[in-house]
Amino acid sequence: MATSDTRTQILDAAERLFAEHGYRGTSVRAITKLAGANLAAVGYHFGSKAELMAAVARRVVEPINAAQCAGLDKLLARTPDPPVSELVEAFAGPLFDEMSAGDEGGARTSRLIVTILSDPAEEVRSWTGPAEDSVRERYFAAFARVLPGLSPEELWFRMRGILAVTAVDRLEVHQQPSPGCVSPVAGEAARRWAITFLTAAMSAPPPRT
Amino acid sequence: MATSDTRTQILDAAERLFAEHGYRGTSVRAITKLAGANLAAVGYHFGSKAELMAAVARRVVEPINAAQCAGLDKLLARTPDPPVSELVEAFAGPLFDEMSAGDEGGARTSRLIVTILSDPAEEVRSWTGPAEDSVRERYFAAFARVLPGLSPEELWFRMRGILAVTAVDRLEVHQQPSPGCVSPVAGEAARRWAITFLTAAMSAPPPRT
DNA sequence: GATTGAATGAAACGAACGTATGAATCAAAC
DNA sequence: GTTTGATTCATACGTTCGTTTCATTCAATC
């Protein structure tokens, strides 16, 4: 094969451990041990722990970005003014799709995205590449067209809201659910709930100034 | 005074550094240096770094919980079926109030809450005490009364959505704003936007099964 | 003024961390 | 069969971490 197998095994182990314990909470030793590889393999294949994290983030984010982009293309090919619900679904849907992958793999993926988005380290956020930004800008333009009453600032606020709901929903999947708080339902139900919730939110008329 | 002054200086420094760099990204040495205290002072006054973080979290969360509780009391004293918008405001408002405190103090507070909520460490989330859970349960009951069409699971999902939007909105205040993404507006505007956004979302009819 | 208990200070401990090094291994090319 | 380049391995280095220790300071009490 083109790249060594230990390389992908390290990527898998790192993705899992980074998702579960965060970047700083995961040691290179733990990663290589889980991957069944030698400690020095990370340095050899990726250069450093930070570059390994960047590779993990790329591998996770890229298919999501591609799906978001393809969804918007399909929508705009039909009409320049798609309904808000379909824009929301095209934007948020790919984040949920990762979860329906049978076992807990998707949950880990989501957890990893939250880890990246919320990590206080300045370097971590830079791992979400400019591709992500360009996708967001395309959706911004589409939303702005069908929601003409909103100021750009408020529209950006609402788009952050979409990311927030889809991301933090996954948050408690891996953590102790609060007592009395039903653990979040994975899969199709959460997806429907999120689309409903967010479509109503995005469609709200702006507050009177 | 009852407690030593270095104690609160350590609490202040820890709150700031934990908010900026996360729990694991902050060393006891950095805290005591910023506080102008000795390294051993943390051990003496708090026992350990973890217990210091718990004390910081308590100090931040308690007034918010109290405000949320008082807001609900005031609302329910008027009518058992308050409008959704006022429930949302009573629940999410206190999270915004911390921000209007002049300088960046409130932003740090919000950032710290996100740090606590999103930290992958199992122990960190336990620092949000049972008081927080009881407040959430009270609001859950109030929302359930005025939104009778929702299943408990979907209502919990929506309440997590409120937390998500109020929390992640603050996230990018301290981080590099994405290029092309207008930096979030602090204070009153974000508060109005959030109430509007979330009221519409909470009021949405449940998706047809 | 001596005593006491809380608080602070300087220094060190052992452990864990990311990274670097150089030898050993292995499959393929000649 | 030897050579070569890529990969794996055991090991060590230097740093930083949370924590502990014990001497010292200091204000209050007798």
Coordinates of C-alpha atoms (C1' of nucleotides) in Angstrom, one line a residue:
Chain A
M1 CA 0.0 0.0 0.0
A2 CA 1.0 3.5 -0.5
T3 CA 1.3 4.5 3.1
S4 CA 2.2 2.2 5.9
D5 CA -0.5 0.6 7.9
T6 CA 0.7 1.8 11.2
R7 CA 0.1 5.3 9.9
T8 CA -3.6 4.8 9.7
Q9 CA -3.7 2.8 12.9
I10 CA -2.1 5.8 14.6
L11 CA -4.6 8.1 13.0
D12 CA -7.5 5.9 14.2
A13 CA -6.1 5.7 17.7
A14 CA -5.4 9.4 17.8
E15 CA -8.8 10.3 16.6
R16 CA -10.4 8.2 19.3
L17 CA -8.2 9.4 22.1
F18 CA -8.3 13.1 21.1
A19 CA -12.1 12.9 21.0
E20 CA -12.3 11.3 24.4
H21 CA -9.7 13.2 26.3
G22 CA -8.9 16.3 24.3
Y23 CA -5.6 17.2 22.7
R24 CA -3.8 18.1 25.9
G25 CA -5.3 15.1 27.7
T26 CA -3.9 12.6 25.3
S27 CA -0.3 11.6 25.3
V28 CA 1.7 10.3 22.4
R29 CA 2.5 7.3 24.4
A30 CA -1.2 6.5 24.9
I31 CA -1.8 6.9 21.2
T32 CA 1.0 4.6 20.1
K33 CA 0.1 2.0 22.7
L34 CA -3.5 1.9 21.5
A35 CA -2.3 1.7 17.9
G36 CA 0.1 -1.1 18.8
A37 CA 3.0 1.0 17.4
N38 CA 6.2 2.3 18.7
L39 CA 6.5 5.6 20.5
A40 CA 8.8 7.0 17.9
A41 CA 6.3 6.2 15.1
V42 CA 4.4 9.4 15.6
G43 CA 7.5 11.5 15.1
Y44 CA 8.5 9.4 12.1
H45 CA 5.1 9.5 10.3
F46 CA 3.8 12.9 11.3
G47 CA 6.7 14.9 12.7
S48 CA 5.1 15.9 16.0
K49 CA 2.0 15.5 18.1
A50 CA 0.5 18.8 16.7
E51 CA 1.0 17.7 13.1
L52 CA -0.7 14.4 14.0
M53 CA -3.7 16.3 15.4
A54 CA -3.8 18.4 12.2
A55 CA -3.9 15.2 10.1
V56 CA -6.6 13.8 12.3
A57 CA -8.6 17.0 12.0
R58 CA -8.2 17.0 8.2
R59 CA -9.3 13.5 7.8
V60 CA -12.5 14.1 9.9
V61 CA -13.5 17.5 8.5
E62 CA -12.9 17.1 4.8
P63 CA -15.7 14.6 4.0
I64 CA -18.1 16.8 6.0
N65 CA -17.1 19.9 4.1
A66 CA -17.5 18.0 0.8
A67 CA -20.9 16.8 1.8
Q68 CA -22.0 20.3 2.8
C69 CA -20.7 21.7 -0.4
A70 CA -22.4 19.1 -2.5
G71 CA -25.7 19.5 -0.7
L72 CA -25.6 23.2 -1.4
D73 CA -24.8 22.7 -5.0
K74 CA -27.7 20.3 -5.5
L75 CA -30.0 22.7 -3.8
L76 CA -29.0 25.7 -5.8
A77 CA -29.1 23.8 -9.0
R78 CA -32.8 23.4 -8.4
T79 CA -33.7 27.0 -7.3
P80 CA -31.8 30.0 -6.1
D81 CA -34.2 30.4 -3.3
P82 CA -34.5 27.1 -1.5
P83 CA -36.6 26.8 1.6
V84 CA -34.9 27.5 4.9
S85 CA -35.5 24.0 6.1
E86 CA -33.6 22.5 3.2
L87 CA -30.7 24.9 3.7
V88 CA -30.5 23.9 7.3
E89 CA -30.6 20.3 6.5
A90 CA -27.9 20.6 3.8
F91 CA -25.7 22.4 6.3
A92 CA -26.3 20.5 9.5
G93 CA -27.1 17.1 7.9
P94 CA -23.5 16.0 7.2
L95 CA -22.6 16.5 10.8
F96 CA -25.3 14.0 11.7
D97 CA -24.5 11.6 9.0
E98 CA -21.2 10.7 10.6
M99 CA -23.1 9.4 13.5
S100 CA -25.3 6.9 11.8
A101 CA -22.2 4.9 11.0
G102 CA -23.3 1.9 13.1
D103 CA -21.3 1.8 16.3
E104 CA -19.9 4.7 18.2
G105 CA -17.6 5.8 15.5
G106 CA -19.8 8.7 14.5
A107 CA -20.2 9.9 18.1
R108 CA -16.5 10.0 18.4
T109 CA -16.3 12.0 15.2
S110 CA -18.7 14.5 16.6
R111 CA -17.0 14.6 19.9
L112 CA -13.7 15.3 18.1
I113 CA -15.2 18.3 16.2
V114 CA -16.4 19.8 19.5
T115 CA -12.9 19.2 20.9
I116 CA -11.4 21.1 18.0
L117 CA -14.0 23.9 18.1
S118 CA -13.8 24.5 21.8
D119 CA -10.2 23.9 22.5
P120 CA -8.8 27.0 24.1
A121 CA -5.4 26.5 22.5
E122 CA -4.8 29.0 19.8
E123 CA -3.2 26.6 17.5
V124 CA -6.0 24.0 17.6
R125 CA -8.6 26.2 15.9
S126 CA -6.2 26.9 13.1
W127 CA -6.5 23.2 12.2
T128 CA -9.9 23.8 10.7
G129 CA -8.7 24.8 7.3
P130 CA -9.8 27.6 5.0
A131 CA -12.0 25.1 3.2
E132 CA -14.4 25.1 6.1
D133 CA -14.5 28.9 5.9
S134 CA -15.4 29.0 2.3
V135 CA -18.2 26.5 2.8
R136 CA -19.6 28.7 5.5
E137 CA -19.4 31.7 3.3
R138 CA -21.3 30.0 0.6
Y139 CA -24.1 29.1 3.0
F140 CA -24.0 32.6 4.4
A141 CA -24.8 34.0 1.0
A142 CA -27.6 31.5 0.4
F143 CA -29.2 32.2 3.8
A144 CA -28.8 35.9 3.2
R145 CA -30.8 35.6 0.0
V146 CA -33.7 33.8 1.5
L147 CA -33.7 35.7 4.8
P148 CA -33.4 39.3 3.6
G149 CA -34.5 40.9 6.8
L150 CA -31.4 40.0 8.7
S151 CA -28.3 42.1 9.2
P152 CA -25.0 40.3 8.3
E153 CA -24.0 40.3 11.9
E154 CA -27.2 38.7 13.1
L155 CA -27.1 36.1 10.3
W156 CA -23.5 35.1 11.3
F157 CA -24.8 34.8 14.8
R158 CA -27.5 32.4 13.7
M159 CA -25.1 30.3 11.7
R160 CA -23.0 30.0 14.7
G161 CA -26.1 28.8 16.4
I162 CA -26.5 26.0 13.9
L163 CA -23.0 24.8 14.6
A164 CA -23.6 25.2 18.3
V165 CA -26.7 23.1 18.4
T166 CA -25.3 20.3 16.2
A167 CA -22.0 20.2 18.1
V168 CA -23.1 20.5 21.7
D169 CA -25.9 18.1 21.2
R170 CA -23.2 15.5 20.7
L171 CA -21.3 16.8 23.7
E172 CA -23.1 14.8 26.3
V173 CA -23.2 11.6 24.4
H174 CA -19.8 10.8 25.8
Q175 CA -20.1 12.5 29.1
Q176 CA -22.2 11.7 32.1
P177 CA -25.7 12.7 31.4
S178 CA -27.0 15.1 34.0
P179 CA -29.3 13.3 36.5
G180 CA -32.9 13.6 35.3
C181 CA -31.6 14.5 31.8
V182 CA -32.5 11.9 29.3
S183 CA -29.4 10.9 27.4
P184 CA -29.4 12.3 23.9
V185 CA -30.8 10.0 21.3
A186 CA -28.3 9.3 18.6
G187 CA -29.2 9.0 15.0
E188 CA -32.3 9.9 13.1
A189 CA -34.4 11.3 16.0
A190 CA -31.8 13.9 17.0
R191 CA -31.3 14.8 13.3
R192 CA -35.1 15.5 12.9
W193 CA -35.2 17.4 16.2
A194 CA -32.3 19.5 15.2
I195 CA -33.6 20.4 11.7
T196 CA -37.0 21.3 13.2
F197 CA -35.4 23.3 16.0
L198 CA -33.0 25.2 13.8
T199 CA -35.3 25.8 10.9
A200 CA -37.7 27.6 13.2
A201 CA -34.8 29.5 14.7
M202 CA -33.3 30.6 11.4
S203 CA -36.7 31.6 10.1
A204 CA -37.5 33.9 13.0
P205 CA -38.1 37.5 12.1
P206 CA -35.3 39.8 13.4
P207 CA -36.1 41.4 16.8
R208 CA -37.4 45.0 16.5
T209 CA -34.6 47.3 17.2
Chain B
M1 CA -10.4 39.3 57.0
A2 CA -11.9 35.9 57.2
T3 CA -10.0 34.3 54.4
S4 CA -6.6 35.3 53.2
D5 CA -6.3 37.7 50.4
T6 CA -4.0 35.5 48.4
R7 CA -6.8 33.0 48.3
T8 CA -9.0 35.3 46.3
Q9 CA -6.1 36.5 44.2
I10 CA -5.4 32.9 43.3
L11 CA -9.0 32.4 42.5
D12 CA -9.0 35.4 40.2
A13 CA -5.8 34.4 38.4
A14 CA -7.1 30.8 38.1
E15 CA -10.4 31.9 36.7
R16 CA -8.7 34.0 34.0
L17 CA -6.1 31.4 33.0
F18 CA -8.5 28.5 33.1
A19 CA -10.8 30.5 30.8
E20 CA -8.1 31.4 28.4
H21 CA -6.1 28.1 28.2
G22 CA -8.4 25.5 29.7
Y23 CA -7.8 23.3 32.7
R24 CA -5.0 21.2 31.3
G25 CA -3.4 24.1 29.6
T26 CA -3.0 26.0 32.8
S27 CA -0.2 25.2 35.2
V28 CA -0.3 25.8 38.9
R29 CA 3.0 27.7 38.4
A30 CA 1.3 30.1 36.0
I31 CA -1.6 30.7 38.3
T32 CA 0.6 31.5 41.3
K33 CA 2.9 33.6 39.3
L34 CA 0.0 35.7 38.0
A35 CA -1.5 35.9 41.5
G36 CA 1.8 37.0 42.9
A37 CA 1.7 34.1 45.3
N38 CA 4.0 31.2 46.1
L39 CA 3.7 27.9 44.3
A40 CA 2.8 26.1 47.4
A41 CA -0.1 28.4 48.1
V42 CA -2.5 26.5 45.9
G43 CA -1.8 23.3 47.8
Y44 CA -2.2 25.1 51.1
H45 CA -5.5 27.0 50.4
F46 CA -7.2 24.5 48.1
G47 CA -5.5 21.2 48.4
S48 CA -4.9 20.5 44.8
K49 CA -5.3 22.0 41.3
A50 CA -8.5 20.1 40.8
E51 CA -10.0 21.4 44.0
L52 CA -9.0 24.9 42.9
M53 CA -10.8 24.5 39.7
A54 CA -13.9 23.3 41.6
A55 CA -13.7 26.4 43.7
V56 CA -13.4 28.6 40.6
A57 CA -16.3 26.9 39.0
R58 CA -18.5 27.2 42.1
R59 CA -17.8 30.9 42.3
V60 CA -18.7 31.5 38.7
V61 CA -21.8 29.2 38.4
E62 CA -23.5 30.0 41.6
P63 CA -24.7 33.6 40.9
I64 CA -25.9 32.5 37.5
N65 CA -27.9 29.6 39.0
A66 CA -29.3 32.0 41.6
A67 CA -30.4 34.5 38.9
Q68 CA -32.0 31.8 36.8
C69 CA -33.9 30.5 39.8
A70 CA -35.0 34.0 40.8
G71 CA -36.2 34.7 37.3
L72 CA -38.3 31.6 37.2
D73 CA -39.8 32.3 40.6
K74 CA -40.8 35.8 39.5
L75 CA -42.3 34.5 36.3
L76 CA -44.3 31.7 37.9
A77 CA -45.5 34.1 40.6
R78 CA -47.3 36.0 37.9
T79 CA -48.7 33.1 35.9
P80 CA -48.2 29.3 35.7
D81 CA -48.1 29.6 31.9
P82 CA -45.6 32.3 31.0
P83 CA -44.8 33.0 27.3
V84 CA -42.0 31.0 25.9
S85 CA -40.0 34.1 25.2
E86 CA -40.0 35.1 28.8
L87 CA -39.0 31.6 29.9
V88 CA -36.1 31.7 27.4
E89 CA -35.1 35.1 28.6
A90 CA -35.2 34.0 32.3
F91 CA -33.1 31.0 31.5
A92 CA -30.5 32.4 29.1
G93 CA -30.5 36.0 30.3
P94 CA -28.2 35.4 33.3
L95 CA -25.6 33.9 31.1
F96 CA -25.5 37.1 29.2
D97 CA -25.7 39.4 32.2
E98 CA -22.2 38.3 33.2
M99 CA -20.9 39.8 30.0
S100 CA -22.3 43.4 30.4
A101 CA -19.9 43.8 33.3
G102 CA -17.9 46.6 31.6
D103 CA -14.5 45.2 30.6
E104 CA -13.7 41.7 29.5
G105 CA -14.6 40.1 32.8
G106 CA -17.9 38.8 31.6
A107 CA -16.3 37.4 28.4
R108 CA -13.9 35.5 30.5
T109 CA -16.7 34.2 32.7
S110 CA -18.5 32.9 29.6
R111 CA -15.4 31.4 28.2
L112 CA -14.8 29.6 31.5
I113 CA -18.3 28.1 31.4
V114 CA -17.6 26.8 27.9
T115 CA -14.4 25.4 29.2
I116 CA -16.1 23.5 31.9
L117 CA -19.0 22.3 29.7
S118 CA -16.8 21.1 26.9
D119 CA -13.8 19.7 28.8
P120 CA -13.4 16.1 27.9
A121 CA -12.1 15.2 31.3
E122 CA -14.6 13.2 33.2
E123 CA -13.9 15.0 36.4
V124 CA -14.4 18.5 35.0
R125 CA -18.1 18.2 34.3
S126 CA -18.7 17.0 37.8
W127 CA -17.7 20.4 39.0
T128 CA -21.0 21.8 37.9
G129 CA -22.9 20.9 41.0
P130 CA -26.3 19.4 41.6
A131 CA -27.7 22.9 42.0
E132 CA -27.4 23.5 38.3
D133 CA -29.3 20.3 37.6
S134 CA -32.1 21.3 39.9
V135 CA -32.5 24.6 38.1
R136 CA -32.6 22.8 34.8
E137 CA -35.2 20.5 36.0
R138 CA -37.4 23.4 37.2
Y139 CA -37.2 25.0 33.8
F140 CA -37.8 21.7 32.1
A141 CA -41.1 21.4 34.0
A142 CA -42.1 25.0 33.1
F143 CA -41.3 24.5 29.4
A144 CA -43.1 21.2 29.4
R145 CA -46.2 22.9 30.7
V146 CA -46.3 25.6 28.0
L147 CA -45.1 23.2 25.2
P148 CA -47.3 20.2 25.7
G149 CA -46.7 18.8 22.3
L150 CA -43.1 17.8 22.9
S151 CA -41.8 14.5 24.2
P152 CA -39.5 14.8 27.2
E153 CA -36.6 13.6 25.1
E154 CA -37.1 16.3 22.5
L155 CA -37.6 19.0 25.2
W156 CA -34.3 18.1 26.8
F157 CA -32.8 18.3 23.4
R158 CA -34.1 21.8 23.0
M159 CA -32.9 22.9 26.4
R160 CA -29.5 21.6 25.5
G161 CA -29.9 23.8 22.4
I162 CA -30.4 26.9 24.6
L163 CA -27.2 26.1 26.5
A164 CA -25.4 25.4 23.2
V165 CA -26.3 28.7 21.6
T166 CA -25.6 30.9 24.6
A167 CA -22.3 29.1 25.2
V168 CA -20.8 28.7 21.8
D169 CA -21.8 32.2 20.9
R170 CA -19.2 33.3 23.4
L171 CA -16.7 30.8 22.2
E172 CA -15.4 32.9 19.3
V173 CA -15.2 36.0 21.3
H174 CA -11.8 35.0 22.6
Q175 CA -10.7 33.1 19.5
Q176 CA -9.7 34.2 16.1
P177 CA -12.9 35.1 14.3
S178 CA -13.1 33.2 11.0
P179 CA -12.2 35.3 8.0
G180 CA -15.3 36.9 6.7
C181 CA -17.1 36.1 9.9
V182 CA -18.0 39.3 11.7
S183 CA -16.8 39.0 15.2
P184 CA -19.7 38.4 17.6
V185 CA -21.1 41.5 19.1
A186 CA -21.0 41.5 22.9
G187 CA -23.7 42.7 25.1
E188 CA -27.2 43.7 24.4
A189 CA -27.4 42.9 20.7
A190 CA -26.2 39.3 21.1
R191 CA -28.7 39.0 23.9
R192 CA -31.6 40.1 21.8
W193 CA -30.5 38.0 18.9
A194 CA -30.3 34.9 21.1
I195 CA -33.7 35.4 22.7
T196 CA -35.3 35.8 19.3
F197 CA -33.4 32.9 17.9
L198 CA -34.2 30.6 20.8
T199 CA -37.7 31.6 21.3
A200 CA -38.6 30.7 17.8
A201 CA -36.7 27.4 18.1
M202 CA -38.4 26.4 21.4
S203 CA -41.8 27.3 20.0
A204 CA -41.5 25.2 16.9
P205 CA -44.1 22.4 16.6
P206 CA -42.5 18.9 16.9
P207 CA -41.6 17.2 13.7
R208 CA -44.3 14.9 12.4
T209 CA -43.1 11.4 13.3
Chain C
dG1 C1' 8.3 39.0 75.8
dA2 C1' 7.3 34.2 75.0
dT3 C1' 4.1 31.2 72.6
dT4 C1' 1.1 29.5 69.3
dG5 C1' -1.1 28.6 64.9
dA6 C1' -1.9 30.2 60.5
dA7 C1' 0.4 31.6 56.3
dT8 C1' 4.3 32.1 53.2
dG9 C1' 8.7 31.0 51.2
dA10 C1' 12.5 28.3 48.8
dA11 C1' 13.6 24.0 47.2
dA12 C1' 13.2 19.5 45.9
dC13 C1' 10.7 15.0 44.5
dG14 C1' 9.0 11.6 41.4
dA15 C1' 6.3 11.1 37.4
dA16 C1' 4.9 12.1 32.8
dC17 C1' 5.5 14.6 28.9
dG18 C1' 7.2 15.5 23.7
dT19 C1' 11.0 14.6 21.1
dA20 C1' 15.5 12.9 19.4
dT21 C1' 18.9 9.2 18.5
dG22 C1' 21.0 5.3 16.6
dA23 C1' 20.8 0.5 16.1
dA24 C1' 17.9 -3.3 14.3
dT25 C1' 14.7 -5.1 10.9
dC26 C1' 12.7 -6.0 6.6
dA27 C1' 11.2 -6.1 1.7
dA28 C1' 12.5 -5.1 -2.7
dA29 C1' 16.1 -4.1 -6.4
dC30 C1' 20.2 -5.3 -8.5
Chain D
dG1 C1' 23.8 -12.5 -1.9
dT2 C1' 24.4 -8.0 -1.3
dT3 C1' 22.8 -3.4 -1.2
dT4 C1' 19.6 0.1 -0.3
dG5 C1' 16.0 2.8 1.5
dA6 C1' 12.1 2.7 4.4
dT7 C1' 10.4 1.5 8.7
dT8 C1' 10.4 -0.1 13.5
dC9 C1' 12.5 -0.6 17.9
dA10 C1' 14.5 0.3 22.6
dT11 C1' 16.2 3.9 25.0
dA12 C1' 17.5 8.2 26.6
dC13 C1' 17.3 13.5 27.0
dG14 C1' 15.6 17.6 28.7
dT15 C1' 11.6 19.9 30.3
dT16 C1' 7.5 20.7 32.8
dC17 C1' 4.2 19.2 35.7
dG18 C1' 1.5 18.6 40.5
dT19 C1' 2.7 17.9 44.8
dT20 C1' 5.4 17.7 49.2
dT21 C1' 8.6 19.1 52.6
dC22 C1' 10.3 21.9 56.0
dA23 C1' 12.1 26.2 57.5
dT24 C1' 10.6 30.9 58.1
dT25 C1' 7.6 34.8 58.9
dC26 C1' 4.0 37.2 61.3
dA27 C1' 0.1 38.7 63.9
dA28 C1' -2.5 37.6 67.8
dT29 C1' -2.8 35.5 72.6
dC30 C1' -1.4 34.8 77.2

